[in-house]
Coordinates of C-alpha atoms in Angstrom, one line a residue:
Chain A
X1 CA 15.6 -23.6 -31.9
X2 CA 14.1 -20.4 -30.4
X3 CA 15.3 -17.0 -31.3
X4 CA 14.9 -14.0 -29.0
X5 CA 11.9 -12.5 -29.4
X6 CA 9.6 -10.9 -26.3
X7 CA 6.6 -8.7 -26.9
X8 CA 6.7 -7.2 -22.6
X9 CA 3.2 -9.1 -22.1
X10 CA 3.7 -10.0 -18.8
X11 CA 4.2 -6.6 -17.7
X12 CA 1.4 -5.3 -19.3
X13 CA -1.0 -7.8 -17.9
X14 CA 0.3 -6.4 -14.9
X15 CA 0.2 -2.9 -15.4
X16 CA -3.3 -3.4 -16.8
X17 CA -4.0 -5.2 -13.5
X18 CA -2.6 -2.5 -10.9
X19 CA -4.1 0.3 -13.2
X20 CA -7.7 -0.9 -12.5
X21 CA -7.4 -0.1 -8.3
X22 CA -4.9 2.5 -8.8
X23 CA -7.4 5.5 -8.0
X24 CA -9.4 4.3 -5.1
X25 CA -10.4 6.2 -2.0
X26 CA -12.2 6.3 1.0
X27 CA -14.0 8.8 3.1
X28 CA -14.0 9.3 7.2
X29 CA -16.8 11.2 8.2
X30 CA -18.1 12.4 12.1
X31 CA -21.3 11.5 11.8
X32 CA -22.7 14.8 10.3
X33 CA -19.8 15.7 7.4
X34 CA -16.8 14.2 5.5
X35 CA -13.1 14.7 7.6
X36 CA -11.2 12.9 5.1
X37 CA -10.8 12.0 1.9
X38 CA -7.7 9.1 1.7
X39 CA -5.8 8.2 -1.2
X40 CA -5.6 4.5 -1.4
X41 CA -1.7 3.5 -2.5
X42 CA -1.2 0.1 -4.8
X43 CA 1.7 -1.1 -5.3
X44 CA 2.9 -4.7 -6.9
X45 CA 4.5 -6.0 -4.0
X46 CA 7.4 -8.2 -5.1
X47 CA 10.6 -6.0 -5.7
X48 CA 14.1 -5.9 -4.7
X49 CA 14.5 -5.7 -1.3
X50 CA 17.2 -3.4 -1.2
X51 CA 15.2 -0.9 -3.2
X52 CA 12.3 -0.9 -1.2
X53 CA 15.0 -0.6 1.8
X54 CA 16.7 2.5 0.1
X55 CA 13.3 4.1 -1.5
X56 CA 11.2 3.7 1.6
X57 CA 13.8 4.4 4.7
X58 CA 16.9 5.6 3.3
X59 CA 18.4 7.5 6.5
X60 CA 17.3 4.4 8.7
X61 CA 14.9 6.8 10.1
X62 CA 11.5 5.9 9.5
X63 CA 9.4 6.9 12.5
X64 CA 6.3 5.1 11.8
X65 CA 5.5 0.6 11.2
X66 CA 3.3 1.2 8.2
X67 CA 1.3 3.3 6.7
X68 CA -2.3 2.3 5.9
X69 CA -5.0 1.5 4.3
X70 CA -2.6 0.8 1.4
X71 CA -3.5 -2.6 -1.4
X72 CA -0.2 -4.5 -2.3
X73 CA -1.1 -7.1 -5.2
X74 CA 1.2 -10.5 -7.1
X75 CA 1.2 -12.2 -10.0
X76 CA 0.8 -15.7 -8.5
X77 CA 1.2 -17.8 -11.2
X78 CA -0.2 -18.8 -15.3
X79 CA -1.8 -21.7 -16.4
X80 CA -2.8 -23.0 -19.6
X81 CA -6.3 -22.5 -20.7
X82 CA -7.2 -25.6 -23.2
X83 CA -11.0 -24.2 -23.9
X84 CA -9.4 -20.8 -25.3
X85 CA -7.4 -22.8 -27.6
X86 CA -7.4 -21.0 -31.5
X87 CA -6.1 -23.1 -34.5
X88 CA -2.4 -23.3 -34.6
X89 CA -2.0 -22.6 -37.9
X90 CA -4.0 -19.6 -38.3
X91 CA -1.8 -17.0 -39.0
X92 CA -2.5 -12.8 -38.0
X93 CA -0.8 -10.6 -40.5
X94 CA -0.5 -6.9 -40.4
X95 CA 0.7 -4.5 -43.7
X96 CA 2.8 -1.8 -43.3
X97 CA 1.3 1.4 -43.8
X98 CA 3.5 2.3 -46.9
X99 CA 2.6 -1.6 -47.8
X100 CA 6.3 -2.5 -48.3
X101 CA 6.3 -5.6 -45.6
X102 CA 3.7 -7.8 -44.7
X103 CA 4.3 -9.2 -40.9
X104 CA 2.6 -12.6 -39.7
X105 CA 2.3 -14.0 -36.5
X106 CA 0.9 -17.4 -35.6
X107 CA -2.4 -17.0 -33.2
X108 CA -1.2 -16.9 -29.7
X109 CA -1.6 -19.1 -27.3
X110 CA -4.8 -18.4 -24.5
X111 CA -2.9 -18.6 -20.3
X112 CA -4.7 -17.6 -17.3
X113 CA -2.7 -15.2 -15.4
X114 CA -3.2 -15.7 -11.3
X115 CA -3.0 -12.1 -9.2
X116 CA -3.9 -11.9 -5.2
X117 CA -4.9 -8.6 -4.1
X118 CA -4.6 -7.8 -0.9
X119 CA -5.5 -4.9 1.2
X120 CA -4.6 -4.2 4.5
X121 CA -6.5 -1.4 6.7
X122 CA -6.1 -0.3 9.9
X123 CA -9.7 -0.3 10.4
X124 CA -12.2 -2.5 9.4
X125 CA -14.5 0.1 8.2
X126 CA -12.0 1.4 5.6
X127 CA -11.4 -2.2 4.4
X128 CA -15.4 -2.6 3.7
X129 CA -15.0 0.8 1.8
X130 CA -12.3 -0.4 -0.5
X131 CA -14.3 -4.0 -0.6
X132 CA -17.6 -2.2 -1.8
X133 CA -15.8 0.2 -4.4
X134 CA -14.6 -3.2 -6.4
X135 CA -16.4 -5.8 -6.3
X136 CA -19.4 -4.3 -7.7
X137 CA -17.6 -4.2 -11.3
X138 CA -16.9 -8.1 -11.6
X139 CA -19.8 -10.0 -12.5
X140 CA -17.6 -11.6 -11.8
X141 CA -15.4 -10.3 -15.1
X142 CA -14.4 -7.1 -15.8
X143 CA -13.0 -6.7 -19.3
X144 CA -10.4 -4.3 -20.6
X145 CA -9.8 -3.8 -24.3
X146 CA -6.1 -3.5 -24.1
X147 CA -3.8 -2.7 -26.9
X148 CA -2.3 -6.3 -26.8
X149 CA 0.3 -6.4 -29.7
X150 CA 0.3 -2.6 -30.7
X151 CA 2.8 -4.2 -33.9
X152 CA 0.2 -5.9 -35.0
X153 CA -2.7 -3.9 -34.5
X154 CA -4.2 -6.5 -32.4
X155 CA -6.4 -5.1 -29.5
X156 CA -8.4 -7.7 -27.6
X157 CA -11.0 -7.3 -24.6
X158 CA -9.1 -8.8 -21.7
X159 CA -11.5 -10.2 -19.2
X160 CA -10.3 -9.9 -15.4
X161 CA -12.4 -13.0 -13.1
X162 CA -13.3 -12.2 -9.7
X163 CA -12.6 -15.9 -7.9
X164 CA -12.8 -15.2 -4.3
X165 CA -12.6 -13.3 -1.9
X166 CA -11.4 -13.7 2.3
X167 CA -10.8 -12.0 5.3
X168 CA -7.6 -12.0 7.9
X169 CA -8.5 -10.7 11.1
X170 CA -6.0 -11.4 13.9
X171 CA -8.1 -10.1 16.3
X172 CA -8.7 -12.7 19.0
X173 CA -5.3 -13.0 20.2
X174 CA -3.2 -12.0 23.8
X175 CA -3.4 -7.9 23.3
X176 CA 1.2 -7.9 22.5
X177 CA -0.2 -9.8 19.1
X178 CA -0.3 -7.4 16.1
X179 CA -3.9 -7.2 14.4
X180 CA -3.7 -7.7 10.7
X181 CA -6.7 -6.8 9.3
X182 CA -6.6 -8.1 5.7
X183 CA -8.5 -8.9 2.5
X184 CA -7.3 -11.3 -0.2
X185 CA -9.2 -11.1 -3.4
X186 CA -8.0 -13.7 -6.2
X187 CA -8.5 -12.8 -9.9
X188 CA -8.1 -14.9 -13.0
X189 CA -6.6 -12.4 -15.7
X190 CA -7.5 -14.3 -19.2
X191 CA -4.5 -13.3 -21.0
X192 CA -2.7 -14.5 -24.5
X193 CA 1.0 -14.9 -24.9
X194 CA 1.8 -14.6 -28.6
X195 CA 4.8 -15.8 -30.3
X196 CA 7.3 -14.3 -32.7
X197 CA 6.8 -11.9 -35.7
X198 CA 8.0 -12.5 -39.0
X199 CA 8.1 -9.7 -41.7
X200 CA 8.3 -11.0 -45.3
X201 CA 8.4 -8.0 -48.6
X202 CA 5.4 -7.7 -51.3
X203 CA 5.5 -10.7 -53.6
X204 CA 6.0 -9.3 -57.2
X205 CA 6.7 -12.4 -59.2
X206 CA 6.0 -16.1 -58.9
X207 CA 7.7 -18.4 -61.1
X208 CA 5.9 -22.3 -61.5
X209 CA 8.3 -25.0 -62.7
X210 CA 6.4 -28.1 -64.5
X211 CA 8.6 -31.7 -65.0
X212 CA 6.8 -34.6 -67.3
X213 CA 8.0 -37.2 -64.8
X214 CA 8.7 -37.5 -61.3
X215 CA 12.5 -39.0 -61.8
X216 CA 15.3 -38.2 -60.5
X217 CA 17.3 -35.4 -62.3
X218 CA 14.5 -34.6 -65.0
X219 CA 14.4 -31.5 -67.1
X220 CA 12.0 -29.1 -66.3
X221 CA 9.2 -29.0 -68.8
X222 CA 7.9 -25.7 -69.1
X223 CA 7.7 -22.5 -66.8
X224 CA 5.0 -20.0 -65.8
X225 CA 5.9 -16.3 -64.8
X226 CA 3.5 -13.8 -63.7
X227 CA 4.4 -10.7 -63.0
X228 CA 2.6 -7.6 -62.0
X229 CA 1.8 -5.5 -65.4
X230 CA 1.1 -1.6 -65.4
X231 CA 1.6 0.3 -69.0
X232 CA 3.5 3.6 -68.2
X233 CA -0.3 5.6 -68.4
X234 CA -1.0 3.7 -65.1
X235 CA -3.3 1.3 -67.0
X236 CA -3.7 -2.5 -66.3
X237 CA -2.2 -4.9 -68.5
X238 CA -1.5 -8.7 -69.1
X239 CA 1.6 -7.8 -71.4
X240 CA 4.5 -7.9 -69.5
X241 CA 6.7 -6.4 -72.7
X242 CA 4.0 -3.3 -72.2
X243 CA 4.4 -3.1 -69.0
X244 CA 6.9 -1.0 -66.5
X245 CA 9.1 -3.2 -64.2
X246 CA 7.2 -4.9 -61.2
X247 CA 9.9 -3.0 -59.0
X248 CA 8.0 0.5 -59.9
X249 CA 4.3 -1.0 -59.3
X250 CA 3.5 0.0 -56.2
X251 CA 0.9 -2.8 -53.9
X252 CA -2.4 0.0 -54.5
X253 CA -1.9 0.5 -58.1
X254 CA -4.6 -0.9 -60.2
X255 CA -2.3 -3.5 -61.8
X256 CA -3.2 -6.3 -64.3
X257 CA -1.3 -9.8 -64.2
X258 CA 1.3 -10.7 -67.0
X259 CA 1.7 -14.6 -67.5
X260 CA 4.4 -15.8 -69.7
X261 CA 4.8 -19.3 -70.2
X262 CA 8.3 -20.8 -71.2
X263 CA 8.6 -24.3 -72.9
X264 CA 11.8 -26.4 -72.6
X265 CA 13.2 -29.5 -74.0
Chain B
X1 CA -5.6 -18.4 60.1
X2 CA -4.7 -14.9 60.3
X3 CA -0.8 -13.5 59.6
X4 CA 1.5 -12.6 62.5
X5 CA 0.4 -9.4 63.7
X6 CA 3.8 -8.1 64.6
X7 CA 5.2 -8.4 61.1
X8 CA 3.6 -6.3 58.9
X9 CA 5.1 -6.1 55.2
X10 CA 2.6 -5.5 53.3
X11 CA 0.8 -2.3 55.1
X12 CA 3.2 0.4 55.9
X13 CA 3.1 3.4 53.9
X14 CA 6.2 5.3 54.8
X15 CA 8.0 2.4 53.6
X16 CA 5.8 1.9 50.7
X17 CA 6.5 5.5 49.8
X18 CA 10.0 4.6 50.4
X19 CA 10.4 2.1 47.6
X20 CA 8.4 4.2 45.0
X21 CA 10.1 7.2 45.4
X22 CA 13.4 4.9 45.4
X23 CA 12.1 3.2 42.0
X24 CA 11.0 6.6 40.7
X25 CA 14.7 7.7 41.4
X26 CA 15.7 5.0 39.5
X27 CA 13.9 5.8 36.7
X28 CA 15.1 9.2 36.1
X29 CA 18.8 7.6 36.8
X30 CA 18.9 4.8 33.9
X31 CA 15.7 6.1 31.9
X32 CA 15.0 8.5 28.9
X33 CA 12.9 11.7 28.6
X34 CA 10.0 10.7 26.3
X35 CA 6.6 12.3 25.6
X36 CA 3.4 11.0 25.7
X37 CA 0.8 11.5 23.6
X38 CA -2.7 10.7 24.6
X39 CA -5.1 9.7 22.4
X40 CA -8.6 11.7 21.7
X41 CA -11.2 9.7 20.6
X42 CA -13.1 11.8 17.6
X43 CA -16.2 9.8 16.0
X44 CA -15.7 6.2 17.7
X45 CA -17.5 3.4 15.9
X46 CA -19.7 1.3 18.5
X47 CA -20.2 -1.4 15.6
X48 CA -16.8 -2.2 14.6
X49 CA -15.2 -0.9 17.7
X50 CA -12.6 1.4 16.5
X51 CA -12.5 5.1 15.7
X52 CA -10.7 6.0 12.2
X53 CA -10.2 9.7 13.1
X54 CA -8.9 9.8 16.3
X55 CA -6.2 12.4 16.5
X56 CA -3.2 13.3 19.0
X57 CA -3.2 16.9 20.3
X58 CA -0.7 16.5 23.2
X59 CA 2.6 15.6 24.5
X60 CA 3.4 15.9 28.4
X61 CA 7.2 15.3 29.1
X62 CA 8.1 12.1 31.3
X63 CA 10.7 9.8 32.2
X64 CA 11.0 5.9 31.2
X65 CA 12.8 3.0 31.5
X66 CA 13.0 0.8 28.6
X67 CA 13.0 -2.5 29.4
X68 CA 14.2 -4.2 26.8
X69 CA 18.1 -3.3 27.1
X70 CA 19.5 -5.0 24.5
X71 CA 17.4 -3.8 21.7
X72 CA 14.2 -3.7 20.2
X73 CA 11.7 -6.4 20.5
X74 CA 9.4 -7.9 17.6
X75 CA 10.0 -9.1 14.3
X76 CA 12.0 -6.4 13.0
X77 CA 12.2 -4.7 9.5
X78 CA 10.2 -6.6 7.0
X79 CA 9.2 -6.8 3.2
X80 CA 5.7 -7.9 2.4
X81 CA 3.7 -7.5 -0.5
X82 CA 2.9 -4.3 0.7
X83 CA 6.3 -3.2 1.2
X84 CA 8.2 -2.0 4.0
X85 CA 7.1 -3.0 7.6
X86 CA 9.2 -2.4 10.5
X87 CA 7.7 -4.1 13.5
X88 CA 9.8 -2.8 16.4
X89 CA 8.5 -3.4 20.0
X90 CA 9.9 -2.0 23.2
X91 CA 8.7 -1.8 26.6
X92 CA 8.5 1.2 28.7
X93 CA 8.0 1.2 32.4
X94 CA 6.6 4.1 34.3
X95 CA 6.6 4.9 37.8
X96 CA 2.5 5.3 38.5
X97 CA 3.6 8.4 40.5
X98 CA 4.9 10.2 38.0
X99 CA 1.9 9.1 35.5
X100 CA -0.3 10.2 37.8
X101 CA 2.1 13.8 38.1
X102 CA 1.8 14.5 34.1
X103 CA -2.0 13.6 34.0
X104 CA -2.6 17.5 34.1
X105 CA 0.1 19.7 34.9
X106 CA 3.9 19.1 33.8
X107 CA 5.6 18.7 37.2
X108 CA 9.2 18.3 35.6
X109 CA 12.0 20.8 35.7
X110 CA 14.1 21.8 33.0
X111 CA 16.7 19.2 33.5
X112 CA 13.6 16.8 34.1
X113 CA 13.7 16.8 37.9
X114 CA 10.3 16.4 40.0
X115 CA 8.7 19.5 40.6
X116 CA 6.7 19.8 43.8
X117 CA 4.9 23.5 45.1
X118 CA 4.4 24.1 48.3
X119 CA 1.0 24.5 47.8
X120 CA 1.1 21.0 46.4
X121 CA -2.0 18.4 48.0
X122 CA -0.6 15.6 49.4
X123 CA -3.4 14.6 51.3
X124 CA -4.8 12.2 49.2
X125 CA -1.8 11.2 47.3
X126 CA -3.1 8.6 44.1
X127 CA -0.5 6.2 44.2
X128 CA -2.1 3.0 44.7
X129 CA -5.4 2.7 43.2
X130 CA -6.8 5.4 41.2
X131 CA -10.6 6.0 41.7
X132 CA -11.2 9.4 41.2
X133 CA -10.4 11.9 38.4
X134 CA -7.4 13.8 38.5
X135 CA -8.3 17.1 40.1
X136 CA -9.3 15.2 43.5
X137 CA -6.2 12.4 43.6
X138 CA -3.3 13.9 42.0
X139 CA -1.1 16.3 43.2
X140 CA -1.8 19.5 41.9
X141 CA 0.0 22.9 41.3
X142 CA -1.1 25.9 42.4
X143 CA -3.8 27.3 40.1
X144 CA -3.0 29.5 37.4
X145 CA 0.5 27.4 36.8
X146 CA -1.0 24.2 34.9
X147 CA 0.5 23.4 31.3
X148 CA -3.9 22.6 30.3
X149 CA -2.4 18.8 29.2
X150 CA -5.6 16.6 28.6
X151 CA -4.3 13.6 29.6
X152 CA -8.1 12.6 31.6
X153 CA -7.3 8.5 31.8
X154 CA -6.6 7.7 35.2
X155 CA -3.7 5.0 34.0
X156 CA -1.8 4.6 30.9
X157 CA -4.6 4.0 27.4
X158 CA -3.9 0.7 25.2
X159 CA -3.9 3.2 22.1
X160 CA -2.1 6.2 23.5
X161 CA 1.9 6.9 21.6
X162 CA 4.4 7.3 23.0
X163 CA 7.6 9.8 21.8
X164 CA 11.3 8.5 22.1
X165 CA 13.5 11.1 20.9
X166 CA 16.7 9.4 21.0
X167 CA 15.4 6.9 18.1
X168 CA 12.9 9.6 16.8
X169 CA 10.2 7.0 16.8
X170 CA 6.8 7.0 17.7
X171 CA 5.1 3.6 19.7
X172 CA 1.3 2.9 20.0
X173 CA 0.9 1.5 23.6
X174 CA -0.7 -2.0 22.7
X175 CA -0.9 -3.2 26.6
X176 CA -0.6 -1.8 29.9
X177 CA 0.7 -4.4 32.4
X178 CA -0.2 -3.2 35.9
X179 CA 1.5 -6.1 38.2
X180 CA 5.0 -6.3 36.9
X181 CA 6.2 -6.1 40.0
X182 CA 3.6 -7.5 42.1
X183 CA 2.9 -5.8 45.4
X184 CA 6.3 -5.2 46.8
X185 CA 5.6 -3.8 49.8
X186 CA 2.1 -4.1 49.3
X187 CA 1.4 -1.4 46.5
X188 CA 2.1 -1.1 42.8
X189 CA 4.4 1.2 42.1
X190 CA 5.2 1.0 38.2
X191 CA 3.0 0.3 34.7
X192 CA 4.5 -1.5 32.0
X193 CA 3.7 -0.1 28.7
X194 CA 4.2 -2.7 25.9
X195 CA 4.2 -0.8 22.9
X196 CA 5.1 -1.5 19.1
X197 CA 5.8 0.9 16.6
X198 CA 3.0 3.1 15.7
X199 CA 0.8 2.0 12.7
X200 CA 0.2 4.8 10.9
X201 CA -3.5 5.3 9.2
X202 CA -3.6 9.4 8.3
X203 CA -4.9 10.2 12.0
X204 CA -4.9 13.9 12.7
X205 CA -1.3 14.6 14.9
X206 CA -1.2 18.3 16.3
X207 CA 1.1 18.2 19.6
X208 CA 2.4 21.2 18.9
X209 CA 5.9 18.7 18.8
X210 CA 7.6 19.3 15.4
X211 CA 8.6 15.7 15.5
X212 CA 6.0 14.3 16.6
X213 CA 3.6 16.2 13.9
X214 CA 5.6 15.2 11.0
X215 CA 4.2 11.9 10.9
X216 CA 1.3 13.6 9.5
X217 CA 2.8 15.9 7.4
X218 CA 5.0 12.8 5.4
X219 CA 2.5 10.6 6.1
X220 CA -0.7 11.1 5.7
X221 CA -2.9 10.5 2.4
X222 CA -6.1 12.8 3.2
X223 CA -6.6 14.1 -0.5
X224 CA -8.4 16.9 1.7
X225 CA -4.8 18.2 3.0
X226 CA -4.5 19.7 -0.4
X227 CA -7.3 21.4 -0.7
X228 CA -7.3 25.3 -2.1
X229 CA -7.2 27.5 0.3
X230 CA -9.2 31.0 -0.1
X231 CA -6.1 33.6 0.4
X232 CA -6.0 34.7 3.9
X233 CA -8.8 32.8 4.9
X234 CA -9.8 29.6 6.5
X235 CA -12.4 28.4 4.0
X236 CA -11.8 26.6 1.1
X237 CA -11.8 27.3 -2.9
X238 CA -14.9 25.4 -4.1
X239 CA -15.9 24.6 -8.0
X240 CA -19.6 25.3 -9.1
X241 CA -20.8 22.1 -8.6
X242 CA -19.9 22.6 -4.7
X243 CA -16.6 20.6 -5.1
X244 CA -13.1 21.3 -3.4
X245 CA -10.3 22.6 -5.7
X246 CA -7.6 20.7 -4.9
X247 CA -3.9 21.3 -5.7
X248 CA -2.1 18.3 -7.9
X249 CA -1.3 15.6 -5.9
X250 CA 0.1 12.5 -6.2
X251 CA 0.0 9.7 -4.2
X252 CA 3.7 8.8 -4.2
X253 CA 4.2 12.3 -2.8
X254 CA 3.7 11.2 0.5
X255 CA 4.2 7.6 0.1
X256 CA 7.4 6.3 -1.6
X257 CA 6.4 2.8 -1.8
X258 CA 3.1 3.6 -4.1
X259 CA 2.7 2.7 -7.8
X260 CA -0.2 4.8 -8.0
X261 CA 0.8 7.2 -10.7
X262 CA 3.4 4.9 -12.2
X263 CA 0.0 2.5 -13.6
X264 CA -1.5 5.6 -15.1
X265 CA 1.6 6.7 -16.3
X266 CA 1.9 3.4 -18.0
X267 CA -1.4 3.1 -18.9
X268 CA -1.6 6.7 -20.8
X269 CA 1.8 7.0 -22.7
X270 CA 2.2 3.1 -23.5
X271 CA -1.3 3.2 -25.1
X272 CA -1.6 0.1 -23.3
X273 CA -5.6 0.5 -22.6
X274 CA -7.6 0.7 -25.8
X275 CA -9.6 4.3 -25.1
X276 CA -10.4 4.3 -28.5
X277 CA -13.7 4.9 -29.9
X278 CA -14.0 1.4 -30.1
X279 CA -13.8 1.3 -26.7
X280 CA -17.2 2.3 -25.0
X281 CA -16.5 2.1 -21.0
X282 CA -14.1 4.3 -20.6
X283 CA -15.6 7.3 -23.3
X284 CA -12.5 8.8 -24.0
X285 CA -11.7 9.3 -20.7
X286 CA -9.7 7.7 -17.6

């Protein structure tokens, strides 16, 4: 029923996601002047794990747990959003620049894309830095205008929802427990997934049957052609015998419409 | 009800000496050569009790048992959403001795045997319980001979590392158990050092130990690190506006598990962002 078709949403929304925390830091200072500057890493955390084994300790080496601060985030799940709904029907098209091919794609349908971000810090004071550096910018959206369906020409402001926000802090434990100091900030991403393209050529010639009755096996009637019509000057006409053949109109020209009407019977 | 005055177990120092030299023999029979690296508190944070820039600027040479025989302890290598965690523990034990030896001068020969001058005060020897600082309770070389270590705790530090060459690892002490081995003979003669493996957060590392100070140099994601240097000077290469110049830098460089550049990467060449002029946050640029 379906054919192939995919358009790489997902890993946009994803990409778009990560790219808004990709460039955070955080400062240490002495009291008097700045010692540090720290890079924050992001990464998205589910991969293969032999990947992460081979990129991350290849020679079984590795002298150190972890290295922090560092934000891992997930796509935790989609769900569909009924009040974004558009009319099914409604159809986007988009026309090729030399305006050969017309493509149409049915309006896409409105999901709400779930991410967890986390961020895990050594200490709690780099955590607060990272905490004040985003939250600030989701009231509680932030939106993105993202290219959405670059084959269409379709670019939509994607609005990112701040939901909540909590704290792990495995401090108050016997002192061989490890302390994981972690935030967890939940977003709603409000996303569309749109369905497949369809390219169909310029239309250059419409032909209308009539029939007197609606029996079986009647004769057609009469017939209406209308064709494109251009005189050789690059003039308008409704003379299809004046005019050059539809195939050598081009969409832009200034063209004039040739009906010819056909009796039978 | 007083204990039999004619048995005395618990009060006899030549036998109490005895049993920690025997146990400090022991140690440098079945143990490793590790190095341990004290930990110097830098801008400590009263508030949140904790101190983000602490740094590591020494490594004394000692020998430990590892207790845990048949392997490491913990929960072992990991994948989380934030990638790679290996949580390796061990646990080291240290004859209090010998701790109390390395505190400020490195009493070990080459070959790791105890090093005692003759000159050497063993009048108040600070084996049991440590009061005092280490000039007055440890024993001491002759003056002019010390290796200037800065280890100034009286007892192993919760928070102190701990070198052990054989895996090439670094361990953060998380606890220092005092009473393993409760009283035998009536004094304490090891610590137990349960450690994990260190948890890395760009602290400065300068031991003067190439591999101990590479953590820093793989590891560590201070921006400031790259920082233009003036040629053959110590200052740095500042813009107008006052600014550091910095060298390009990226933050997988030094952290292979980061998608840092990969989202801008994306982002940029996919012309997945619209930074069009329709676009008014971002004004042309990211």
């Amino acid at each position: 029923m379906f054919g192939y078709f995919s358009h790489g949403l997902m890993r946009k929304y994803v990409i778009v996601f990560g790219s808004m925390f990709n460039d955070l830091t955080i400062q240490r200072n002495n009291g008097s002047s700045r010692v540090q500057t720290l890079a924050v890493p992001i990464a998205y955390g589910p991969k293969q794990k032999f990947l992460v084994r081979l990129d991350t300790d290849p020679n079984l080496d590795r002298e150190i747990a972890i290295s922090l601060p560092r934000l891992g985030f997930e796509l935790t799940g989609i769900n569909y959003d009924p009040i974004r709904k558009l009319n099914s029907t409604q159809k986007n098209s988009f026309v090729f620049s030399d305006k050969t091919l017309l493509r149409t794609q049915y309006t896409p349908v409105p999901y709400n894309i779930d991410f967890t971000l986390s961020i895990m810090v050594k200490n709690a004071d780099d955590g607060t830095q990272i905490l004040e550096q985003i939250l600030p910018y989701f009231k509680p959206e932030w939106n993105m205008s993202v290219n959405i369906m670059p084959d269409m020409d379709i670019s939509m402001d994607i609005p990112t929802v701040l939901n909540s926000v909590s704290l792990q802090d495995s401090y108050d434990a016997d002192f061989m427990s490890r302390r994981v100091l972690m935030w967890d900030l939940n977003f709603t991403m409000k996303g569309y997934l749109y369905g497949p393209t369809t390219n169909s050529g310029v239309i250059t010639r419409t032909q209308v049957d009539f029939y007197a009755n609606t029996a079986p096996d009647t004769e057609k009637s009469s017939r209406v052609v209308i064709v494109p019509g251009l005189t050789a000057d690059g003039l308008p006409t409704s003379n299809s015998a004046a005019s050059i053949h539809r195939s050598l109109i081009d969409s832009d020209d200034d063209y004039g419409f040739a009906a010819n009407t056909f009796f039978y019977g | 009800m007083a204990v039999n005055q004619y048995f005395n177990h618990f009060n006899y120092g030549r036998e109490q000496d005895l049993v920690e030299d025997l146990t400090i023999e022991s140690i440098k029979i079945y143990g490793h050569d590790v190095k341990y690296v004290p930990r110097t508190i830098v801008a400590r944070d009263n508030l949140y009790g904790e101190d983000p820039l602490s740094s590591f600027n020494d490594a004394a040479d000692v020998e430990m048992y590892i207790k845990n025989v048949e392997g490491f302890e913990g929960e072992g290598d990991l994948l989380s959403r934030f990638g790679l965690q290996i949580r390796d523990e061990i646990t080291f034990t240290i004859a209090r001795k010998r701790f109390d030896q390395i505190r400020s001068e490195k009493l070990m020969t080459e070959v790791g045997y105890n090093l005692l001058m003759e000159d050497a005060s063993t009048t108040t020897p600070s084996r049991q319980f440590l009061t005092g600082n280490h000039e007055t309770e440890s024993i001491v070389l002759e003056e002019g001979t010390g290796d200037g270590y800065a280890i100034t705790s009286n007892r192993p530090n919760e928070g102190d590392l701990i070198y052990f060459p054989m895996v090439d690892k670094t361990f953060e002490i998380k606890h220092v158990e005092h009473e393993s081995l409760f009283y035998q003979t009536g004094r304490l003669q090891t610590y137990d050092l349960r450690c994990e493996l260190f948890e890395y957060s760009s602290e400065a590392i300068d031991t003067g130990i190439t591999e101990i100070d590479e953590i820093e140099d793989k590891f560590s994601l201070n921006i400031l690190d790259n920082e233009l240097l003036l040629d053959g000077e110590d200052g740095s290469l500042l813009a107008e506006d006052g600014g550091s110049l910095m060298q390009e830098y990226t933050v997988e460089a030094t952290d292979a598990q980061a998608n840092n550049n990969l989202f801008t990467a994306d982002i940029l060449s996919g012309g997945i962002v619209d930074f069009s002029e329709d676009d008014p946050w971002s004004e042309g640029t990211f």
